[in-house]
Coordinates of C-alpha atoms and ligand atoms in Angstrom, one line a residue:
M1 CA 14.0 -30.0 5.9
R2 CA 12.4 -28.4 9.3
Y3 CA 13.2 -25.4 11.0
D4 CA 13.1 -25.7 14.9
R5 CA 15.8 -23.2 15.5
G6 CA 15.4 -20.1 17.4
V7 CA 11.7 -21.6 18.1
A8 CA 9.7 -22.8 21.3
G9 CA 11.0 -25.9 22.9
N10 CA 8.3 -27.6 21.4
G11 CA 10.0 -26.5 17.9
L12 CA 6.6 -24.5 17.4
L13 CA 6.7 -21.2 16.6
D14 CA 4.2 -18.6 17.9
V15 CA 3.6 -16.3 15.9
L16 CA 4.4 -16.6 11.5
V17 CA 4.2 -13.9 9.7
I18 CA 4.5 -14.3 5.7
G19 CA 5.4 -10.9 4.2
S20 CA 8.1 -7.7 5.5
G21 CA 6.2 -4.9 3.9
A22 CA 4.2 -2.3 6.3
A23 CA 2.0 -4.9 7.2
G24 CA 3.9 -7.6 8.0
L25 CA 6.5 -5.5 9.8
A26 CA 4.2 -4.0 11.8
A27 CA 2.2 -7.2 12.6
G28 CA 6.0 -8.5 13.5
V29 CA 6.5 -5.8 16.0
A30 CA 3.2 -6.1 17.5
A31 CA 3.4 -10.0 17.9
G32 CA 6.7 -9.6 20.0
R33 CA 5.7 -7.1 22.1
A34 CA 2.5 -9.4 22.9
G35 CA 5.0 -11.6 24.0
A36 CA 5.2 -14.0 20.8
N37 CA 8.1 -16.1 19.9
V38 CA 8.0 -14.2 16.3
A39 CA 9.2 -15.0 12.4
I40 CA 8.6 -13.1 9.2
A41 CA 9.0 -14.5 6.5
T42 CA 9.5 -13.1 2.8
K43 CA 10.2 -13.7 -0.7
T44 CA 13.2 -12.1 -1.4
S45 CA 15.1 -9.7 0.7
L46 CA 13.3 -7.9 3.6
Q47 CA 13.3 -4.7 1.7
A48 CA 11.4 -6.0 -1.4
C49 CA 8.1 -5.0 -1.2
N50 CA 5.6 -2.6 -2.4
S51 CA 5.5 -0.7 1.0
A52 CA 8.8 0.9 0.2
K53 CA 7.8 2.4 -2.8
A54 CA 4.9 4.2 -1.3
Q55 CA 5.3 8.3 -1.8
G56 CA 2.5 10.1 -1.1
G57 CA 1.1 9.7 2.6
I58 CA -1.1 8.3 5.4
Q59 CA -4.2 9.2 6.3
A60 CA -5.3 10.0 9.6
A61 CA -7.7 12.8 11.1
F62 CA -5.8 15.7 12.8
G63 CA -7.0 18.8 11.1
E64 CA -9.3 20.8 13.5
D65 CA -12.0 20.7 11.1
D66 CA -12.0 16.7 10.9
S67 CA -12.6 13.5 12.7
P68 CA -12.5 10.1 12.5
G69 CA -16.3 10.2 11.3
L70 CA -15.6 12.7 9.0
H71 CA -12.8 10.1 7.7
A72 CA -15.1 7.3 7.8
E73 CA -17.6 9.1 5.6
D74 CA -15.2 10.0 3.2
V75 CA -14.2 6.4 2.9
M76 CA -17.4 4.9 2.2
R77 CA -18.4 7.2 -0.4
S78 CA -15.6 6.9 -2.5
S79 CA -15.6 3.0 -2.1
H80 CA -19.9 3.4 -3.2
S81 CA -20.6 1.8 -0.1
T82 CA -19.0 -1.7 -0.9
A83 CA -16.5 -1.3 2.0
D84 CA -17.2 -2.9 5.5
P85 CA -18.5 -0.6 7.7
R86 CA -16.7 -2.0 11.2
L87 CA -13.3 -2.4 9.2
V88 CA -14.0 1.4 8.2
E89 CA -14.8 2.4 11.9
V90 CA -11.5 0.4 13.0
L91 CA -9.4 1.9 10.2
T92 CA -10.5 5.2 11.0
T93 CA -10.6 5.8 14.8
T94 CA -7.4 3.4 15.2
A95 CA -5.6 6.3 13.2
R96 CA -4.0 9.1 15.4
D97 CA -3.3 5.8 17.5
A98 CA -1.8 4.2 14.5
I99 CA 0.7 7.4 13.7
A100 CA 1.4 7.9 17.3
W101 CA 2.7 4.3 17.7
L102 CA 4.7 4.6 14.4
E103 CA 6.2 7.7 15.6
E104 CA 7.4 5.2 18.8
Q105 CA 8.7 2.8 16.2
G106 CA 11.4 6.1 15.1
C107 CA 9.4 7.5 11.5
A108 CA 9.2 10.9 12.3
F109 CA 6.8 13.1 9.5
T110 CA 6.5 16.3 8.4
R111 CA 5.5 19.0 10.7
Q112 CA 4.9 22.7 9.9
N113 CA 3.3 25.3 12.5
G114 CA 3.6 23.1 15.3
G115 CA 1.7 20.4 13.6
Y116 CA 1.1 17.9 10.9
R117 CA 1.8 19.3 7.5
L118 CA -1.9 17.8 6.2
A119 CA -2.6 18.1 2.4
R120 CA -6.5 16.9 1.0
C121 CA -5.5 13.4 -1.5
G122 CA -8.5 12.6 -4.0
G123 CA -11.9 11.9 -2.6
A124 CA -11.2 14.1 0.9
S125 CA -13.3 16.4 2.2
R126 CA -10.6 17.3 4.5
K127 CA -6.8 17.8 4.5
R128 CA -6.1 14.7 6.0
L129 CA -2.8 13.5 4.4
L130 CA 0.8 13.3 6.7
Q131 CA 3.8 12.5 4.5
V132 CA 7.2 11.9 5.5
G133 CA 8.7 14.0 2.2
D134 CA 7.8 12.1 -0.5
R135 CA 9.0 8.6 0.5
T136 CA 6.3 7.7 3.2
G137 CA 6.1 3.8 2.7
H138 CA 10.2 3.4 3.0
A139 CA 10.6 5.7 6.0
I140 CA 7.8 3.5 7.7
T141 CA 9.0 0.4 6.7
K142 CA 12.8 1.5 7.6
A143 CA 11.7 2.3 11.1
L144 CA 9.5 -0.6 11.6
R145 CA 12.0 -2.6 10.5
E146 CA 14.4 -1.0 12.9
S147 CA 12.2 -1.7 14.9
F148 CA 11.8 -5.2 14.6
E149 CA 15.7 -6.2 14.2
A150 CA 16.1 -3.7 17.8
A151 CA 14.3 -5.9 19.5
G152 CA 16.3 -9.2 19.1
E153 CA 13.9 -11.6 19.4
G154 CA 12.1 -12.6 16.5
M155 CA 13.6 -14.3 13.5
T156 CA 13.4 -13.0 9.9
L157 CA 13.3 -15.6 7.2
A158 CA 14.5 -13.9 4.1
H159 CA 14.0 -15.9 0.3
H160 CA 11.5 -17.8 1.9
R161 CA 8.5 -18.0 -0.9
L162 CA 5.4 -19.4 0.9
T163 CA 4.2 -22.3 -1.3
S164 CA 1.7 -23.9 0.6
L165 CA -0.6 -23.7 4.0
E166 CA -2.1 -26.9 5.8
P167 CA -2.8 -27.5 9.2
G168 CA 0.0 -28.6 11.4
R169 CA 0.5 -30.3 14.6
A170 CA -0.9 -27.4 17.1
G171 CA -1.5 -24.7 14.2
W172 CA -0.2 -24.2 10.8
R173 CA 2.5 -26.3 8.9
A174 CA 3.7 -23.6 6.1
S175 CA 5.7 -24.9 3.3
F176 CA 8.3 -22.5 1.4
E177 CA 11.0 -22.7 -1.2
T178 CA 14.6 -21.0 -0.7
P179 CA 17.4 -21.0 -3.5
E180 CA 18.9 -24.0 -1.4
A181 CA 15.8 -26.0 -0.3
T182 CA 12.3 -27.0 0.2
L183 CA 11.4 -26.6 4.1
E184 CA 8.3 -26.2 6.4
V185 CA 7.9 -24.3 9.6
E186 CA 5.1 -24.6 12.2
A187 CA 3.2 -22.1 13.3
A188 CA 0.3 -21.8 16.3
T189 CA -1.0 -18.7 14.2
V190 CA 0.4 -17.4 10.7
V191 CA -0.4 -13.9 9.9
L192 CA -0.5 -13.1 6.1
A193 CA 1.1 -10.2 4.8
S194 CA 2.1 -10.7 1.3
G195 CA 0.8 -8.2 -0.7
G196 CA -1.2 -8.0 -4.1
R197 CA -1.1 -9.0 -7.4
C198 CA -0.6 -6.4 -9.6
F199 CA 2.3 -6.8 -10.9
A200 CA 1.7 -10.1 -12.0
E201 CA -2.0 -9.1 -13.4
A202 CA -0.3 -6.4 -15.3
A203 CA 2.7 -8.4 -16.6
T204 CA -0.6 -10.8 -18.1
R205 CA -2.8 -7.9 -19.9
G206 CA 0.4 -6.5 -21.4
E207 CA 0.5 -3.4 -19.0
L208 CA 2.1 -1.0 -17.1
S209 CA 2.1 -1.4 -13.6
T210 CA 3.6 1.0 -10.0
N211 CA 4.2 -2.6 -8.4
H212 CA 7.2 -4.3 -7.0
P213 CA 7.8 -7.9 -9.2
N214 CA 7.1 -9.6 -6.0
A215 CA 3.2 -8.6 -6.7
T216 CA 2.5 -11.3 -7.8
G217 CA -0.4 -12.5 -5.0
E218 CA -0.3 -16.4 -4.7
T219 CA -0.5 -16.2 -1.0
T220 CA -4.1 -15.1 -2.0
R221 CA -4.3 -18.5 -4.1
I222 CA -2.8 -20.1 -1.2
A223 CA -4.9 -19.1 1.4
H224 CA -8.4 -19.5 -0.7
E225 CA -6.8 -23.3 -1.1
A226 CA -7.1 -23.8 2.4
G227 CA -10.6 -22.7 2.4
A228 CA -10.0 -19.1 3.3
E229 CA -13.0 -16.7 2.4
T230 CA -11.9 -13.6 -0.3
R231 CA -14.1 -10.7 -1.2
D232 CA -13.7 -8.2 -4.6
L233 CA -10.8 -10.1 -5.7
D234 CA -11.9 -8.7 -9.4
A235 CA -11.5 -4.7 -8.6
L236 CA -8.3 -3.8 -9.0
Q237 CA -7.1 -0.2 -9.0
Y238 CA -5.9 2.3 -11.5
H239 CA -3.6 5.0 -9.8
P240 CA -5.0 7.9 -12.1
N241 CA -0.9 9.5 -13.0
G242 CA 1.4 6.8 -14.0
G243 CA 4.5 8.4 -15.9
A244 CA 4.2 7.9 -19.7
W245 CA 6.8 10.0 -20.7
P246 CA 9.9 9.8 -20.9
A247 CA 10.5 5.9 -21.0
T248 CA 12.1 5.8 -18.3
M249 CA 9.5 7.2 -16.0
Q250 CA 6.7 4.6 -17.5
G251 CA 4.9 2.6 -14.7
Y252 CA 6.4 5.0 -12.4
S253 CA 3.4 6.6 -9.8
I254 CA 3.0 10.3 -9.9
P255 CA 2.0 11.2 -6.6
E256 CA -1.3 11.9 -5.5
T257 CA 0.3 15.1 -3.6
T258 CA 1.1 16.7 -6.9
R259 CA -2.5 17.3 -6.8
A260 CA -3.2 18.1 -3.9
Y261 CA -0.5 20.8 -4.0
G262 CA -2.1 22.2 -7.4
A263 CA -1.5 20.4 -10.2
V264 CA -4.5 19.5 -12.8
L265 CA -4.9 17.4 -15.5
L266 CA -5.5 19.0 -19.0
N267 CA -6.5 17.6 -22.0
A268 CA -4.7 18.5 -25.9
Q269 CA -6.2 21.8 -25.9
G270 CA -5.3 22.3 -22.2
E271 CA -8.9 22.6 -21.4
E272 CA -9.6 20.8 -17.8
F273 CA -12.0 17.9 -18.1
T274 CA -12.3 16.3 -14.3
D275 CA -11.9 17.3 -11.0
S276 CA -8.0 16.0 -10.5
L277 CA -8.7 15.6 -6.7
G278 CA -12.2 13.2 -7.1
P279 CA -12.1 9.4 -5.9
R280 CA -9.5 7.6 -8.0
D281 CA -11.4 5.4 -10.1
E282 CA -13.4 8.6 -11.5
V283 CA -10.6 10.2 -12.3
S284 CA -9.1 7.8 -13.8
Q285 CA -12.1 6.7 -15.8
A286 CA -12.4 10.6 -16.7
I287 CA -8.8 10.2 -18.2
F288 CA -9.7 6.5 -20.6
D289 CA -12.8 8.5 -21.5
E290 CA -11.1 11.6 -22.5
V291 CA -8.2 10.0 -24.7
E292 CA -11.2 7.5 -25.8
A293 CA -13.1 11.0 -27.1
G294 CA -9.8 12.0 -28.9
R295 CA -9.0 14.8 -27.4
G296 CA -6.0 13.2 -25.6
V297 CA -1.9 13.3 -26.4
L298 CA 0.5 10.9 -28.2
T299 CA 3.6 10.1 -26.0
E300 CA 7.7 10.1 -28.6
D301 CA 6.2 6.2 -28.9
G302 CA 2.6 6.7 -29.3
R303 CA 1.1 6.2 -26.0
P304 CA -1.9 7.4 -25.5
A305 CA -2.0 10.5 -22.1
V306 CA -3.3 13.4 -20.8
W307 CA -1.3 16.5 -19.9
L308 CA -0.7 16.7 -15.5
D309 CA 0.3 20.6 -15.5
T310 CA 3.0 20.2 -12.5
T311 CA 4.0 23.8 -13.5
R312 CA 1.4 25.2 -11.0
I313 CA 2.7 23.5 -8.0
P314 CA 4.0 26.2 -5.6
E315 CA 8.0 25.7 -5.5
E316 CA 8.2 25.8 -1.7
D317 CA 5.4 22.7 -1.3
A318 CA 7.4 20.6 -4.4
E319 CA 10.1 21.2 -2.2
I320 CA 9.0 20.4 0.4
S321 CA 6.2 17.4 -0.1
L322 CA 7.5 16.1 -3.4
P323 CA 11.9 15.7 -3.7
Y324 CA 12.1 13.0 -4.6
M325 CA 9.5 13.3 -7.6
L326 CA 11.3 16.4 -8.6
R327 CA 15.0 14.3 -8.6
R328 CA 13.2 11.7 -10.4
Y329 CA 12.1 13.5 -13.5
R330 CA 14.9 15.8 -13.5
G331 CA 17.2 13.0 -13.2
A332 CA 15.0 12.0 -17.0
G333 CA 15.6 15.2 -18.5
I334 CA 12.0 17.2 -17.1
D335 CA 11.9 19.3 -14.7
P336 CA 8.0 19.1 -13.6
L337 CA 8.0 22.9 -12.0
S338 CA 8.4 24.8 -15.6
E339 CA 6.7 21.6 -17.7
K340 CA 3.9 19.4 -18.0
L341 CA 4.1 15.7 -17.4
F342 CA 2.8 12.9 -19.4
T343 CA 0.4 11.1 -17.5
Y344 CA -1.7 7.8 -18.1
P345 CA -3.4 5.1 -15.4
V346 CA -1.3 2.2 -14.2
L347 CA -2.4 -1.1 -12.7
H348 CA -1.7 0.0 -9.2
Y349 CA -4.0 -1.5 -6.2
Q350 CA -5.9 -5.0 -5.8
N351 CA -8.9 -3.3 -3.8
G352 CA -10.2 -6.8 -2.6
G353 CA -8.9 -10.1 -0.6
L354 CA -9.0 -12.2 2.1
V355 CA -12.3 -12.0 3.9
I356 CA -10.9 -10.8 7.5
S357 CA -12.9 -10.1 11.0
T358 CA -12.0 -6.4 12.8
G359 CA -9.8 -8.3 14.5
A360 CA -7.7 -9.1 11.3
E361 CA -8.9 -12.9 11.5
T362 CA -9.2 -14.8 8.4
T363 CA -12.5 -17.5 8.4
L364 CA -9.7 -19.6 8.9
E365 CA -8.7 -19.6 12.5
G366 CA -5.4 -19.1 13.7
V367 CA -4.6 -17.7 10.1
F368 CA -4.7 -13.7 10.0
A369 CA -4.2 -11.3 7.1
C370 CA -3.5 -7.5 6.7
G371 CA -2.4 -4.9 4.3
E372 CA -3.0 -5.2 0.6
I373 CA -3.8 -9.2 0.8
A374 CA -6.9 -8.6 2.6
G375 CA -9.9 -7.1 1.2
G376 CA -13.7 -5.1 2.6
T377 CA -11.1 -1.8 4.2
H378 CA -11.8 0.0 1.0
G379 CA -13.9 -2.6 -0.4
R380 CA -13.9 -1.6 -4.5
N381 CA -12.4 1.6 -4.4
R382 CA -9.3 2.5 -2.3
M383 CA -8.5 6.5 -1.6
M384 CA -4.7 7.3 -1.6
G385 CA -3.4 7.0 1.9
N386 CA -5.4 4.5 3.5
S387 CA -3.4 1.3 2.5
L388 CA 0.0 2.4 4.5
L389 CA -2.7 3.2 7.4
E390 CA -4.2 -0.5 6.8
C391 CA -0.8 -1.7 7.0
V392 CA -0.7 0.0 10.6
V393 CA -3.8 -0.5 12.1
F394 CA -4.5 -3.9 10.7
G395 CA -0.7 -5.3 10.9
R396 CA -0.7 -4.8 14.8
R397 CA -4.0 -5.8 15.3
A398 CA -2.7 -8.7 13.6
G399 CA 0.1 -9.8 15.3
T400 CA -1.3 -9.2 18.7
N401 CA -4.3 -11.1 18.2
A402 CA -2.0 -13.5 16.5
A403 CA 0.7 -13.6 19.7
T404 CA -2.8 -13.9 21.9
K405 CA -4.2 -17.0 20.6
A406 CA -1.4 -18.9 20.2
K407 CA -0.8 -18.3 24.2
A408 CA -4.2 -19.2 24.6
Ligands
LIG501 C1 4.2 2.9 -6.4 C2 3.4 2.8 -5.4 C3 2.9 3.9 -4.6 C4 1.9 4.2 -3.6 N1 2.0 5.2 -2.6 C5 0.8 4.4 -1.4 C6 1.0 6.0 -0.6 O1 1.2 7.3 -0.4 N2 0.1 5.7 0.2 C7 -0.7 4.2 0.9 O2 -1.6 4.7 1.6 N3 -0.9 3.6 -0.4 C8 0.4 3.9 -1.4 N4 0.7 2.8 -2.2 C9 -0.2 1.4 -1.4 C10 0.4 0.8 -0.6 O3 2.1 1.1 -0.4 C11 0.0 -0.7 -0.5 O4 -1.0 -1.4 -1.1 C12 0.8 -1.6 0.9 O5 2.0 -0.6 1.3 C13 0.8 -2.7 0.8 O6 1.8 -2.9 2.1 P1 1.5 -4.9 2.1 O7 2.6 -4.9 3.6 O8 0.2 -5.4 2.4 O9 2.4 -6.0 1.3 P2 3.9 -5.2 0.3 O10 4.1 -4.1 1.1 O11 3.3 -5.4 -1.0 O12 4.4 -6.3 0.9 C14 4.0 -7.9 0.5 C15 5.9 -8.5 1.2 O13 5.3 -10.0 1.0 C16 6.0 -10.5 -0.1 N5 5.5 -11.9 -0.2 C17 4.7 -11.6 -1.5 N6 4.3 -12.8 -2.0 C18 5.4 -14.0 -0.8 C19 5.1 -15.0 -1.0 N7 4.8 -16.7 -1.8 N8 6.3 -15.7 0.5 C20 7.1 -15.2 1.2 N9 6.5 -13.4 0.9 C21 5.7 -13.5 0.0 C22 7.0 -9.2 -0.7 O14 8.4 -10.2 -0.6 C23 6.7 -8.9 0.2 O15 7.7 -8.5 1.3 C24 1.5 2.9 -2.9 C25 1.8 1.4 -3.8 C26 3.1 1.8 -4.7 C27 3.0 0.8 -5.6

């Protein structure tokens, strides 16, 4: 079965986007704006993705004491100089424009004293994290989805799981499995935005993960088999603060903004054993080491943990910037403002991925990639708040450039 419905006269799509997270949606909106005939295909429902789970926020240098240059320095330092400086420059110099664009799509960031409410995230030298309460990813994806749908020109193909990608008549031929059939879609250009693989990886390792079950990584393998180059695929990131107890909170990522607003990590003796706002890899490693040295605590079901002392967060900050976290824990019988939380690192993010240019093109001509599936922007260790930013910055580039190439 072949899809010719709703596409150009020759039966070809201009741009086929794979994935409906923040990166795919940004690419879809941008490709549509650039005049392309675009479809977003996604494995299950349009809403199902990691992006919508993101709570903490998105980085952009808006502070008076901040600049894109300082942002770039923080990214390079946190990545231990493994990030691609050309991608980092694009990320950090277009961050403010990306926020303005998101606002145009209807995303309303939390404001304070006439500006954005900014928090400092791990590894950052300045307060730079914008938030929408603690449902930032949900707000961004909702705004982009509604924008794509409101434009009324793009097609959405829900429950289409990509199974292969091959050169086609005038571009690329993608094969999909749907609940009913196997089918092919031809497009001049393709944007791969299918996210990372940490759900599948955690299942293989028998560990907890923060990720959505759709984060299984097969698109990276498919692109690699089609000839695309990859980098840093072995560099997976642990989120320092997975929920460890109660059982219903296991695998939940306690937002890093808890630490931005005053929570600290404590060992069994109640001592601070690390800089709670250090880069993610260092904070996670410090927790592993503390537990290994016998200074951790055990949850009721015998899991290793340390304490995250959230009782130090001022109530007003928690109510503005952590309402969802409070609701989740209170619903599970624990009030984070009066009790410390059990926490332990959980598998969270794929740092590496497909090699891309500053224009978001992979090493395969006409195949673009953006978001967690792409490598280089964070090197081997991502800072919090830079993934949503990467999705928007490179999603827009991928969509626009894929549209331009398709029409050339
Ligand atoms: C709990 C949590 C909290 C986070 N908090 C933050 C934060 O505060 N700030 C921040 O910057 N980052 C955060 N992150 C990281 C960030 O949200 C993700 O890395 C980013 O949103 C990934 O976006 P994406 O569009 O690349 O992929 P995703 O949002 O994962 O979307 C991938 C899409 O591809 C689809 N797909 C997958 N395989 C296929 C296939 N074979 N065929 C078709 N479709 C497919 C999926 O169904 C999904 O729609 C968080 C992540 C998690 C899990």
